[in-house]
Amino acid sequence: MTTKSFETVSLGKRANRLEIPDTAIAMLDEQGTVVGWTQAAEHLVGHLAGCVVGRSAALVLPLFGERQSTSDFVKHCRAQNGWSGTTAVRHRDGRVIEACLRITMLRGLAGAVRWFVSLVDTGTLSGDAMSSLVSGPLLGRAPIGVAVRDPQLRCVFANDVMAEHDGIPCDQRLGRRLTEVAPGPRAEALEAMTQQVLLSGTTKVYEYRTWLPVGKGHGYPLAASFQRLQGADGASLGVCLVSADIAESRLMRERLAVVGGAGTRLGGTLDVMQTSQELADIAVPLLADFVAVDLEQSAPSGDGSPARTGAAGERRPALRRAGLASIHEGTPESPWVRGGPVTVPAASPFLEVLSTGRTHLEPLLDTAPGIWMDQVPAIRDRVRAHGVHSLMVVPIRGRNALLGVALFLRTTDPTPFQEGDLLLAEELVGRAARALDVARQYAREQAAALTLQRNLLPRRLRGGTGVEAASRYLPADLDHGVGGDWFDVIPLSGARVALVVGDVVGHGLHAAATMGTLRAAVRTLADMELPPAELLSRLDDTIQRLVEEEDTEPANGTAAVVGATCLYAVYDPATRVCTMARAGHPPPAIVDPQGRVTFPDLPAGAPLGLGLGLGDPFQSVELELPEGSLIALYTDGLVESRDHNIEEGMNSLGDALAEPDGSLEDLCDRATQSVAGQVSCDDVTLLLVRTCSLGTSRSASWTLPSDDHAASEARQLVAGQMGAWGLDGLMDSTQLIVSELVTNAVRHGSGAVTLCLKRHAVLTCEVSDTNVCAPRVRNAGITDENGRGLFLIAQLSRRWGSRPAPGGKVVWVEQDLPGDSGDLSRLRAA
């Protein structure tokens, strides 16, 4: 029998605890039953050895119970030669602890198998590079040696890595003491330490050196951890020794620190393409000479879910090159440009990684004829031309699917990729994958929010004969998200038009959905013909109800804030009066026909939904505007940025609009030119309207006495005006409508009655009186002498209604303008 010797055993020197962290250890048999327990395991989960030994590991490891049976999980571990990852551990008091778990297969005499289970509480790990070293894939795949000795110090179980550490083959080690296979003072010292731990039960961690005749060539340091295994009765079953290569772990930790430092750059943006490029830039030349990041084609836009691959017969995924970096200028190794589609050859490592979700390491790349590269000559030729000799393909895993793959190549560096390189690549790609997944989910949400907002905003502005309108909407960049800006132009009765612009607090889907709710509410309130100040008060009540309907304790623990600013204006082309009110919104810009720009001093009002309004928080202001005036409504994203304050922005807006003869489209372009190409943290919204006037040629009004002759006088005035306008076809129906309206005004009101006719897109008849009660249609009985007037009006008109006015109300009726509209056939039918 060949024996090996130890060089120097420095048992008096304690190893750095970072080399082997405090680890809870247990031993399982082939069925997953606990057969050995340690004090460290007792401290971690609170169970004494007598409570767990002889029972299933599912008692403390729910992972075992999640399988159909413990034996199934054991079979899985055997097939994979172990298992590693982060899992939940159940404490005796019911708490759930997150821990790094590693399961390693140990072999004994006569083919016996035991499972070595190590657990490290992630809460005890520091935030430095070592915390990453002992978690995730590095914990599961960094090589450690394990040997279990019985009370007589004979080795009863061990793994193959232990042979790499001390040079003693497993078949020579099993059943023997260390002094039997490697006699000498060093072995005696190690046995003495093992005996001390066996008797005292205290965990020991020391550093020692070994000398291997082959392999390393020189002595190299190992860190060894000794822990006593206990049975159900607390008696000593033996000692478990765990060894780690100090030099290798230190080198790994140093390289991981570099990767970790560079990896902090990842996730600084919510742009999928930029994050992919950052991954490639970090890895070159740190890990590879060339790196390409290929994402499933739906990932950059967030449109849809990545294609599920893996099952036979499923379609081959379509990839797009999102990141590209090389030590050579111009990345000549890549046959595909960044942003372009990538061909995925069949039976290639790329398809294998996408299908299995497992990494692929090829230290020496096979370039012989007949392999998968021949399917894509462009790949084959570039691999051979640039001396690609080593390859790694790492999957980019999202939460629910594979997002793509990262390709690492070595060309100039003659050293092939090793397992340590793959571990570091997986760590770096894992960090990038988390950032990419967040960015992809965010891109999807932003695309949905933008689609929602654009569908809710008006597709066509209808100002009628009152105003000419144009608009611009520029959404915020993806890092900040789509906001809740909205604008609208709402035709009202009597050729009047309502103008509105608003801004909801926040960004994303919630803001866009709230915007849609408020826009619908404004349209509903506008149809009620409310004055601007009263409309804002009603809108404030609506938002307050939205706030009350929000969950008081949402899932994230913070109540959602619903708030908005708004400016609402009503312009009447018959009087050229614009009535405005605002709720915390920037004031409008008004440009007269000579190009003079003013920002009227409107009462600011309180923002909507914040509960800041007391008494009458909103006040209306009336402005008489010359025909051809320009009104600009906007949100603060247009006039406020990091580079200048809102006052400077308003001055710049005024300068851009001081062109009275320019078209509205050109003025919109000029006003938004300064922000169109910049990164903005808020939406930019601009609504421009140019006022028109009906004038005396298209409108006429009269004041009638409140007596029995008012209706007769009104019919005569209407007849004359219809003849002057060439609307003889509408004379009969208009006379009947006016007669009914004036009669009602005289009967139910007091004081003078005002009659107004407006010819614009339709013919509007308006009658004003001092009664504030709105009229309503009655269902008159057969014998009733009254109550049919409004019913007849409804049949003769396209629509009718009423609106409040100072000191009373206005009842209005609209009729279509075609010449046959006055046929008495509709009257007879009614």
PDB file of N, CA, C and O in Angstrom, residues 34 84 109 325 342 393 499 501 507 518 591 648 666 778:
ATOM      1  N   VAL A  34     -32.369  11.340   8.920  1.00  0.00           N
ATOM      2  CA  VAL A  34     -31.236  11.911   9.633  1.00  0.00           C
ATOM      3  C   VAL A  34     -30.571  10.826  10.483  1.00  0.00           C
ATOM      4  O   VAL A  34     -31.234  10.171  11.296  1.00  0.00           O
ATOM      5  N   SER A  84     -27.569  21.895  -4.488  1.00  0.00           N
ATOM      6  CA  SER A  84     -27.173  23.111  -3.779  1.00  0.00           C
ATOM      7  C   SER A  84     -28.117  24.235  -4.161  1.00  0.00           C
ATOM      8  O   SER A  84     -28.740  24.205  -5.220  1.00  0.00           O
ATOM      9  N   LEU A 109     -17.773   1.938   2.795  1.00  0.00           N
ATOM     10  CA  LEU A 109     -17.401   0.564   2.479  1.00  0.00           C
ATOM     11  C   LEU A 109     -18.599  -0.193   1.905  1.00  0.00           C
ATOM     12  O   LEU A 109     -19.753   0.084   2.236  1.00  0.00           O
ATOM     13  N   ALA A 325     -19.114  42.695 -26.963  1.00  0.00           N
ATOM     14  CA  ALA A 325     -17.848  43.302 -26.560  1.00  0.00           C
ATOM     15  C   ALA A 325     -16.705  42.371 -26.918  1.00  0.00           C
ATOM     16  O   ALA A 325     -16.851  41.143 -26.911  1.00  0.00           O
ATOM     17  N   VAL A 342     -30.150  36.632 -34.452  1.00  0.00           N
ATOM     18  CA  VAL A 342     -29.065  35.648 -34.313  1.00  0.00           C
ATOM     19  C   VAL A 342     -29.588  34.286 -34.724  1.00  0.00           C
ATOM     20  O   VAL A 342     -30.679  33.876 -34.310  1.00  0.00           O
ATOM     21  N   VAL A 393     -21.210  28.945 -22.364  1.00  0.00           N
ATOM     22  CA  VAL A 393     -22.541  29.457 -22.664  1.00  0.00           C
ATOM     23  C   VAL A 393     -23.357  29.379 -21.370  1.00  0.00           C
ATOM     24  O   VAL A 393     -23.539  28.294 -20.813  1.00  0.00           O
ATOM     25  N   LEU A 499     -61.882  73.495 -22.634  1.00  0.00           N
ATOM     26  CA  LEU A 499     -60.475  73.144 -22.788  1.00  0.00           C
ATOM     27  C   LEU A 499     -59.965  72.654 -21.440  1.00  0.00           C
ATOM     28  O   LEU A 499     -60.192  73.308 -20.405  1.00  0.00           O
ATOM     29  N   VAL A 501     -56.601  70.501 -19.343  1.00  0.00           N
ATOM     30  CA  VAL A 501     -55.314  69.820 -19.279  1.00  0.00           C
ATOM     31  C   VAL A 501     -55.079  69.467 -17.817  1.00  0.00           C
ATOM     32  O   VAL A 501     -55.416  70.231 -16.911  1.00  0.00           O
ATOM     33  N   HIS A 507     -46.354  57.766 -11.892  1.00  0.00           N
ATOM     34  CA  HIS A 507     -46.074  57.232 -13.216  1.00  0.00           C
ATOM     35  C   HIS A 507     -46.563  55.786 -13.286  1.00  0.00           C
ATOM     36  O   HIS A 507     -46.855  55.167 -12.277  1.00  0.00           O
ATOM     37  N   LEU A 518     -60.208  60.227 -14.508  1.00  0.00           N
ATOM     38  CA  LEU A 518     -60.439  61.662 -14.368  1.00  0.00           C
ATOM     39  C   LEU A 518     -60.894  62.286 -15.682  1.00  0.00           C
ATOM     40  O   LEU A 518     -61.740  63.191 -15.690  1.00  0.00           O
ATOM     41  N   VAL A 591     -51.585  84.449 -26.126  1.00  0.00           N
ATOM     42  CA  VAL A 591     -50.888  85.260 -27.113  1.00  0.00           C
ATOM     43  C   VAL A 591     -51.939  86.002 -27.929  1.00  0.00           C
ATOM     44  O   VAL A 591     -52.819  85.369 -28.539  1.00  0.00           O
ATOM     45  N   GLU A 648     -38.159  80.140 -15.931  1.00  0.00           N
ATOM     46  CA  GLU A 648     -37.383  80.185 -17.169  1.00  0.00           C
ATOM     47  C   GLU A 648     -38.066  79.394 -18.273  1.00  0.00           C
ATOM     48  O   GLU A 648     -38.074  79.803 -19.442  1.00  0.00           O
ATOM     49  N   ASP A 666     -46.921  74.062 -36.492  1.00  0.00           N
ATOM     50  CA  ASP A 666     -45.557  74.594 -36.412  1.00  0.00           C
ATOM     51  C   ASP A 666     -45.259  75.148 -35.026  1.00  0.00           C
ATOM     52  O   ASP A 666     -44.148  74.975 -34.495  1.00  0.00           O
ATOM     53  N   ARG A 778     -92.207  65.726 -19.439  1.00  0.00           N
ATOM     54  CA  ARG A 778     -93.282  65.069 -18.700  1.00  0.00           C
ATOM     55  C   ARG A 778     -94.013  64.084 -19.603  1.00  0.00           C
ATOM     56  O   ARG A 778     -94.048  64.240 -20.824  1.00  0.00           O
TER      57      ARG A 778
END
